[in-house]
Each structure stands twice: as structure tokens, then as C-alpha cells.
PDB file of C-alpha atoms in Angstrom:
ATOM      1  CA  UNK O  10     -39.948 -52.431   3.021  1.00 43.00           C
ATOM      2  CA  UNK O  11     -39.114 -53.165  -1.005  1.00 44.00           C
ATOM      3  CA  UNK O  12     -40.568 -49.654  -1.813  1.00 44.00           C
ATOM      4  CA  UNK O  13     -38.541 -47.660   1.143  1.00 43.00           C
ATOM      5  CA  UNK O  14     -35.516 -49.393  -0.614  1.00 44.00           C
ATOM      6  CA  UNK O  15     -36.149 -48.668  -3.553  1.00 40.00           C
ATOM      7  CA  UNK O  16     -36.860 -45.003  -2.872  1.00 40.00           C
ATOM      8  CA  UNK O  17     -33.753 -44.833  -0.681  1.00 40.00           C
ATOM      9  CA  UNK O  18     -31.948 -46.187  -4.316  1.00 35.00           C
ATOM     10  CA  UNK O  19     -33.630 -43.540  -6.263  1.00 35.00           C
ATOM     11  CA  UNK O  20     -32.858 -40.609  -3.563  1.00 38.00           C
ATOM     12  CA  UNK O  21     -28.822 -41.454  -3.849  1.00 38.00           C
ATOM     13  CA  UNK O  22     -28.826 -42.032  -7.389  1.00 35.00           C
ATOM     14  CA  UNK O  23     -30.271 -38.792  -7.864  1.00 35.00           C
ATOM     15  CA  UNK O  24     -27.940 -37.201  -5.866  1.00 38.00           C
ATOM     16  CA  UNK O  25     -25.010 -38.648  -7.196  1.00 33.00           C
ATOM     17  CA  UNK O  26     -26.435 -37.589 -10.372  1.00 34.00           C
ATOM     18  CA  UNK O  27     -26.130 -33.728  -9.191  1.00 34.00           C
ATOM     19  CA  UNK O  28     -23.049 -34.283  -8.085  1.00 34.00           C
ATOM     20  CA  UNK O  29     -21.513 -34.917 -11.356  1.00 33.00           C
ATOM     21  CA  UNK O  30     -23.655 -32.310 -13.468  1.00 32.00           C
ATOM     22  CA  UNK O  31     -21.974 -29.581 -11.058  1.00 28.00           C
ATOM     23  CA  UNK O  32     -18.821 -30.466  -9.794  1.00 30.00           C
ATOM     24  CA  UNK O  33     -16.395 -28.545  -7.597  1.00 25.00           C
ATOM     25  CA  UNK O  34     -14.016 -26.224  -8.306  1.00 31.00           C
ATOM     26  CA  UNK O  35     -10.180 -28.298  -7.746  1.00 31.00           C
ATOM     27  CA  UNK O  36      -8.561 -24.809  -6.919  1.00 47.00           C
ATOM     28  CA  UNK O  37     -10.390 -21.614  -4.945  1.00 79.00           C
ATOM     29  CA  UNK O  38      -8.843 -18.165  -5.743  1.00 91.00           C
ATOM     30  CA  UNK O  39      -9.839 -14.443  -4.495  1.00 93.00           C
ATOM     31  CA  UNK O  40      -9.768 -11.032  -4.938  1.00 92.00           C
ATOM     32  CA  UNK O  41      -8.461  -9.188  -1.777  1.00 93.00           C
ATOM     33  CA  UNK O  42     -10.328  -5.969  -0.919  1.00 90.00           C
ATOM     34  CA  UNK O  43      -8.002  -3.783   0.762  1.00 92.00           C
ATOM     35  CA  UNK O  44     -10.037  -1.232   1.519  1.00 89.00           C
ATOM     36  CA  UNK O  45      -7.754   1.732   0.971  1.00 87.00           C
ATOM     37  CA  UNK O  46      -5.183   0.672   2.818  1.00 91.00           C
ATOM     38  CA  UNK O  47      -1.112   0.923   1.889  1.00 91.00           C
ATOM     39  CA  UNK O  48       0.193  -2.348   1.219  1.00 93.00           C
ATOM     40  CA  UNK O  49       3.924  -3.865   1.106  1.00 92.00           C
ATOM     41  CA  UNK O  50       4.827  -6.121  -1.301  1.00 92.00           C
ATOM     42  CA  UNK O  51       7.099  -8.922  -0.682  1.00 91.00           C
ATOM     43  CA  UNK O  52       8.625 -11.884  -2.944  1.00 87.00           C
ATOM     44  CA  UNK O  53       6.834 -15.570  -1.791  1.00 83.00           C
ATOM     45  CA  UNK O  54      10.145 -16.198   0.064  1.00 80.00           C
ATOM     46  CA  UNK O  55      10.275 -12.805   1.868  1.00 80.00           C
ATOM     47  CA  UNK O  56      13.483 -12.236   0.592  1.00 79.00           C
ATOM     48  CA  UNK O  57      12.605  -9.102  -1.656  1.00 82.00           C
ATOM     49  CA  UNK O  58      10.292  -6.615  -1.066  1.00 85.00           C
ATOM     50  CA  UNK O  59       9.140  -4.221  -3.744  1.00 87.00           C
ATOM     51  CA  UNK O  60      10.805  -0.495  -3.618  1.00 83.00           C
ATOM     52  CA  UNK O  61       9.440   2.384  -4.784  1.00 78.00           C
ATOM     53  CA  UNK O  62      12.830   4.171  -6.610  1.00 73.00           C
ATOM     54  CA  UNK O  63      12.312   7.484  -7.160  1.00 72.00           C
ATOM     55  CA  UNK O  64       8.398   8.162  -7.016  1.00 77.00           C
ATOM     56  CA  UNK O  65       8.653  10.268 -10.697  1.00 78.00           C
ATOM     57  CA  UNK O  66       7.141   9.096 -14.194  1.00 84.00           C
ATOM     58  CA  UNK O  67       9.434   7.206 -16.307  1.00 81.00           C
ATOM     59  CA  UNK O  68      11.132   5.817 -13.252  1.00 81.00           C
ATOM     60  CA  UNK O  69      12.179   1.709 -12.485  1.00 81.00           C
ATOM     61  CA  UNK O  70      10.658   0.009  -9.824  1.00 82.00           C
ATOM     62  CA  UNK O  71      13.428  -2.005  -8.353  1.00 82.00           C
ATOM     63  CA  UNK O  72      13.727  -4.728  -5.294  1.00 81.00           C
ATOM     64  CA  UNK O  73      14.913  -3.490  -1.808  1.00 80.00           C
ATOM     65  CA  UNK O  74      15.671  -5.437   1.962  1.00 77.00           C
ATOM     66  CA  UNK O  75      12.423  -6.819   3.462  1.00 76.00           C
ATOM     67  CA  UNK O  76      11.538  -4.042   5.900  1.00 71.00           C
ATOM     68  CA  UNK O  77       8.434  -4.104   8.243  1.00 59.00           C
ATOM     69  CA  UNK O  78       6.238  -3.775   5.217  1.00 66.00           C
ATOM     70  CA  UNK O  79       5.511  -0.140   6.297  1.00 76.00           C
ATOM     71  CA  UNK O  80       2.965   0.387   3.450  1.00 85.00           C
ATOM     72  CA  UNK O  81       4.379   2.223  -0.359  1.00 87.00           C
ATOM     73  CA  UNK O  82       1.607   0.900  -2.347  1.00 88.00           C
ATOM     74  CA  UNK O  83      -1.921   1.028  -2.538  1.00 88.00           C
ATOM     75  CA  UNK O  84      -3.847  -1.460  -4.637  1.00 91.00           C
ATOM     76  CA  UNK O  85      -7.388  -0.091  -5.520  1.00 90.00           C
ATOM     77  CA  UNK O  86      -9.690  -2.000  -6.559  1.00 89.00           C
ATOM     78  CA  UNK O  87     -11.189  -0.566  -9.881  1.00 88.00           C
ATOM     79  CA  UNK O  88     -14.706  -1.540  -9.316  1.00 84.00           C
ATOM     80  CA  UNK O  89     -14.940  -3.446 -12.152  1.00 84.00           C
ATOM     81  CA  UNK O  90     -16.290  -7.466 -12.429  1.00 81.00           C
ATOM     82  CA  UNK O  91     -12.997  -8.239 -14.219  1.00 81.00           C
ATOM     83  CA  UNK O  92     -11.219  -7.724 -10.307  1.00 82.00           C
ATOM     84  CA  UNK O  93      -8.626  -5.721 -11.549  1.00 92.00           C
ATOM     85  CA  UNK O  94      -6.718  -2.812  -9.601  1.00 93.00           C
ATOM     86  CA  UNK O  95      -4.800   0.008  -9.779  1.00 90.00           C
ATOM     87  CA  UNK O  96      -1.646   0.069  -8.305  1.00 90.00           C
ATOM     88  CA  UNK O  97       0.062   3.247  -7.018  1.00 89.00           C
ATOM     89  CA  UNK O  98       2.653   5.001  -4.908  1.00 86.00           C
ATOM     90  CA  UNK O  99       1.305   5.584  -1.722  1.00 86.00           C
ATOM     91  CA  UNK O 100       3.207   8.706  -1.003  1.00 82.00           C
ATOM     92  CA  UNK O 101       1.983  10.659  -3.557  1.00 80.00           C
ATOM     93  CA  UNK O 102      -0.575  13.508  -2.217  1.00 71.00           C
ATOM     94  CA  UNK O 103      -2.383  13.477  -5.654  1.00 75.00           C
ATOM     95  CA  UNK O 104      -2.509   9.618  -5.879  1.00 76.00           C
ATOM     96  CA  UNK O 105      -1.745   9.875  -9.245  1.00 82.00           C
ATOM     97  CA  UNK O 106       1.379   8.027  -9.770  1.00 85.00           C
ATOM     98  CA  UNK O 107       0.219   4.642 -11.135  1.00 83.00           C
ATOM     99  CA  UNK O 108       2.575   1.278 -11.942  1.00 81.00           C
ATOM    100  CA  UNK O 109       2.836   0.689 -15.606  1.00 82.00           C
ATOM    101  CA  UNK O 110       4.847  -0.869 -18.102  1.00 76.00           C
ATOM    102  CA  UNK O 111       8.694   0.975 -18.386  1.00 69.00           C
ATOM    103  CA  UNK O 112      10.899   2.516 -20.904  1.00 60.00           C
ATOM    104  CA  UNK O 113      12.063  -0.898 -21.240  1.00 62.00           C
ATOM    105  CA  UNK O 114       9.261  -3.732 -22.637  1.00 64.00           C
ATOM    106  CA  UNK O 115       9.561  -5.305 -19.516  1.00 76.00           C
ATOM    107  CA  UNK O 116      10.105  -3.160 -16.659  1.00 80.00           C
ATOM    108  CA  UNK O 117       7.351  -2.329 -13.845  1.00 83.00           C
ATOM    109  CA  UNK O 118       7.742   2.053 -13.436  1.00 82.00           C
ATOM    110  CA  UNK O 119       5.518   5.101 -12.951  1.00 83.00           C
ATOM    111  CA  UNK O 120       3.169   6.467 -14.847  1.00 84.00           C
ATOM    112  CA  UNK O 121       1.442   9.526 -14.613  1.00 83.00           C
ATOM    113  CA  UNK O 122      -2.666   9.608 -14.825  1.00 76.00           C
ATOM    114  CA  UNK O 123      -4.949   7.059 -14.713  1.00 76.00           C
ATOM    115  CA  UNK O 124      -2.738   3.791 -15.249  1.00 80.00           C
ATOM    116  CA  UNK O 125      -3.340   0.344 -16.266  1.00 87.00           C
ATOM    117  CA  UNK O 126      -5.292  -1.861 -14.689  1.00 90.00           C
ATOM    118  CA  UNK O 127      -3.991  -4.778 -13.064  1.00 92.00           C
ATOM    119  CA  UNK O 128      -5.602  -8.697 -11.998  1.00 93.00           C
ATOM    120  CA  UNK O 129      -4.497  -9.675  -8.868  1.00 94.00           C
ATOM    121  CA  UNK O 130      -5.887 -13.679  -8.052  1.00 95.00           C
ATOM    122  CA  UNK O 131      -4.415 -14.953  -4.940  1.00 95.00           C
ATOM    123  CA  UNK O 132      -4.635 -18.407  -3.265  1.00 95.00           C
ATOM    124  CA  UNK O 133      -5.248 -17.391   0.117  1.00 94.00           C
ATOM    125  CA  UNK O 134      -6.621 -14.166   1.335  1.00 94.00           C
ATOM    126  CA  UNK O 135      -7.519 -12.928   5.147  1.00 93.00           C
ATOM    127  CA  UNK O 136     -11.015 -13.376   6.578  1.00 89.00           C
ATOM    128  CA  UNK O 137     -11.115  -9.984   8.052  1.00 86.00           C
ATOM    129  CA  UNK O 138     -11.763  -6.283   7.685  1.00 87.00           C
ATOM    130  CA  UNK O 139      -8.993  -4.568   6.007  1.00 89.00           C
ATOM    131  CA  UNK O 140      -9.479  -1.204   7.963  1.00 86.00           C
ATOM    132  CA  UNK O 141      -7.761  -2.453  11.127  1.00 86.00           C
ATOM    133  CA  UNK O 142      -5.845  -5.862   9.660  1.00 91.00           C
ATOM    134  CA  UNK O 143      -2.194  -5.634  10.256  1.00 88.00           C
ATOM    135  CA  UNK O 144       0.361  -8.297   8.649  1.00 90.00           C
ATOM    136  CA  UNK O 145      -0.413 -10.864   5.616  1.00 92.00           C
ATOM    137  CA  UNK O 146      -3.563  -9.742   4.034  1.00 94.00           C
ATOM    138  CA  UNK O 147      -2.950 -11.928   0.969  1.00 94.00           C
ATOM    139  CA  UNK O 148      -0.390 -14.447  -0.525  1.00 95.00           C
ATOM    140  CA  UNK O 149       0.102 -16.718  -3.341  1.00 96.00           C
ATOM    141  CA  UNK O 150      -1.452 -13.775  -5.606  1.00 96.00           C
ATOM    142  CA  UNK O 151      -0.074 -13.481  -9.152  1.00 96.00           C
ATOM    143  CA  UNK O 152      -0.300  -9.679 -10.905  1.00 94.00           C
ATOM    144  CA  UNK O 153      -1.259  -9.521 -14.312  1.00 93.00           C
ATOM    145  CA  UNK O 154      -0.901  -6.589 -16.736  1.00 87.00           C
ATOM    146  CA  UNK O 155      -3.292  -5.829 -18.660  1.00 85.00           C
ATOM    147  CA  UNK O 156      -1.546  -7.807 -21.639  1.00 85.00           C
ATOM    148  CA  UNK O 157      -1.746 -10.769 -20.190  1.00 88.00           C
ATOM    149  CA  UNK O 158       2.087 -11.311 -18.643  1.00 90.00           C
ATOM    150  CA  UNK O 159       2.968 -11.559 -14.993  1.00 93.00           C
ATOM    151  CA  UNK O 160       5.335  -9.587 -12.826  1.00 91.00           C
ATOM    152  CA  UNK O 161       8.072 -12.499 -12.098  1.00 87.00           C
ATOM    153  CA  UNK O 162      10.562 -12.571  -9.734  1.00 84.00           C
ATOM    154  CA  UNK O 163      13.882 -13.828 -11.683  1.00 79.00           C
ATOM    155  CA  UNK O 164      16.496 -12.574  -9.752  1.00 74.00           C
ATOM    156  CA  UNK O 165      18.752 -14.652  -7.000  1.00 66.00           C
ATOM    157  CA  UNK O 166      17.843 -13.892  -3.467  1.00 62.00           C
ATOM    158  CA  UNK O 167      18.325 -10.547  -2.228  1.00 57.00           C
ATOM    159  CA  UNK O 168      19.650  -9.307  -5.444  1.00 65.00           C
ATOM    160  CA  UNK O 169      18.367  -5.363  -3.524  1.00 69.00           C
ATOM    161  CA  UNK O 170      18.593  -3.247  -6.660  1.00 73.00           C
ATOM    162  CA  UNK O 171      17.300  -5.151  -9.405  1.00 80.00           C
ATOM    163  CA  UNK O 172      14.387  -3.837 -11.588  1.00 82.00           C
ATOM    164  CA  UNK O 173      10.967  -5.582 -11.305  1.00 86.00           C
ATOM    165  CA  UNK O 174       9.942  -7.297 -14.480  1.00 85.00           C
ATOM    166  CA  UNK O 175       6.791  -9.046 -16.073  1.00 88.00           C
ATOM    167  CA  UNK O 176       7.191 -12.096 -18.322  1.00 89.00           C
ATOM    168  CA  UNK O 177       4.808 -14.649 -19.604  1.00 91.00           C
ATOM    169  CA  UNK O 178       2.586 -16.302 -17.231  1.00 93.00           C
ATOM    170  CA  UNK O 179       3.996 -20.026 -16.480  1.00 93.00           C
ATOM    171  CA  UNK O 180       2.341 -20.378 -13.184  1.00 90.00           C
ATOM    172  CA  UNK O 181       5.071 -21.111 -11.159  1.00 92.00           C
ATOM    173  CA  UNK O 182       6.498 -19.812  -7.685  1.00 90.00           C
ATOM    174  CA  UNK O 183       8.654 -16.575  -9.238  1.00 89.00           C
ATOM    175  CA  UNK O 184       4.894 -15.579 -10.093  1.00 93.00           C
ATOM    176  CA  UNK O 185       3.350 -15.291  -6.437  1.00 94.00           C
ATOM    177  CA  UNK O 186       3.703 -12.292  -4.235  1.00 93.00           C
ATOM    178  CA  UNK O 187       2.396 -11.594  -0.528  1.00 94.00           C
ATOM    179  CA  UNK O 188       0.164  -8.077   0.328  1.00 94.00           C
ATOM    180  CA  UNK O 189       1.255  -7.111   3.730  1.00 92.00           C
ATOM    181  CA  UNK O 190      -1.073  -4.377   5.744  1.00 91.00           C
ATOM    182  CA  UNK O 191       0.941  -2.202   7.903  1.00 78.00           C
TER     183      UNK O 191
END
């Protein structure tokens, strides 16, 4: 009975031993894969969604009124280990009108070719196919330019109108967006 004990002892020690050498991540993030698909995206509060402007190079991105999310992005996924995406007008028969950094430092507009490559990390992302997913595909996700800074939301609720910027990361609420699949 002393040796079963003793072995029992040695078993959880042991365990508790692995436990420690590999402990578990505190926070889980992913990469959504939406397979193609045009995507909406909306501030965390679904006050703002972003707009599209005018779909030419040199052009702002600004904020419009939260509509039904009816798809003017599409975030592809590069391919790459580093999860990063490009993100472009939907509209655009030749797909080739990426988001990129404006003709001010800090303003999300067009580009023409291949664009920038974006991170997008989210907290929570669906459990499903993308190909026939309709609503919230994604949320808590923070973009990422390829410098580093993150597209922020600092403008007061529905301020429709105002351009979409990127600032330094702080990890805080202005940074977190929601993919919608129409």
C-alpha cells in the first residue's frame, strides 16, 4: 500500500511538473479565413461602418451609417505564416484597388497594384465555413499596417464622413473592428 502511495505521489508531482514547464496561453487570438468572401467593416460599437469614398487611387477612406454590411471589402489572406492580408475594394472588376497608407501620414486610401499587407488578430472568430456564413464572421480584431500602427477609431459616434486613420498600437477598444459576411 506504501509503494501505490508513493507512486500515486510521484505520478502528480510529475504532472504538476509539466504543467509549469508549458503553461497556457492567458489570451487565444485567430486569423479569420474568409474564403473570398466581401466583408463589411464596422466600429466595435456598430456605430461606424467603413465606406469606400470614391473607389480611385489617392482617394480617403472615410466612415459612413451602419448599413446591412452588404460586403465593399475583401480581405485576402496573403498566404503567408506572418497571417497578413490584403485588403481591397470589392467592386473593382480587376481587384486591384488595395487599402494603403494616404496622401496624408495617417490616412487609410487606395492604392493601385499589389498593396500592403495587413495583420489582422482577432479575439473571437466563427467556427464555420466562410462560403455560406452570413453575419459576424470576426470581432475584437485589430488591423495592423505593415509599420506596425493600428487603424483607430478616434472620432465621436457617428461622426459619417470622417477619414479612417492608423495610430500607434495602445491596445485599447478604438483598436477593435468586427468582419461582417453578407
Amino acid at each position: 500500500m506504501v509503494f501505490f502511495s508513493t507512486a500515486s505521489l510521484f505520478s502528480a508531482f510529475l504532472a504538476f511538473s509539466v504543467t509549469l514547464a508549458s503553461p497556457l496561453q492567458a489570451r487565444t487570438d485567430c486569423h479569420p479565413n474568409f474564403s473570398g468572401r466581401s466583408v463589411s467593416i464596422y466600429s466595435a460599437d456598430k456605430t461606424l461602418e467603413w465606406g469606400q469614398g470614391t473607389s480611385q487611387v489617392g482617394r480617403a477612406l472615410a466612415y459612413e451609417t451602419p448599413s446591412s454590411g452588404h460586403g465593399e471589402f475583401r480581405a485576402e489572406f496573403t498566404g503567408d505564416t506572418d497571417s497578413t492580408y490584403y485588403i481591397k475594394a470589392a467592386d473593382i472588376p480587376a481587384n486591384n484597388l488595395y487599402l494603403s497608407q494616404g496622401p496624408r501620414s495617417n490616412i487609410l486610401a487606395w492604392a493601385d497594384g499589389p498593396g500592403p499587407r495587413h495583420s489582422i488578430t482577432c479575439s473571437s472568430c466563427a467556427n464555420a465555413d466562410a462560403s455560406s456564413f452570413h453575419g459576424v464572421y470576426a470581432s475584437g480584431c485589430t488591423i495592423k499596417t505593415p509599420s506596425g500602427l493600428c487603424v483607430k477609431d478616434t472620432v465621436p459616434a457617428g461622426s459619417v464622413g470622417e477619414f479612417i486613420r492608423f495610430f500607434g498600437c495602445q491596445d485599447v477598444p478604438e483598436e477593435k473592428w468586427s468582419f461582417v459576411l453578407a
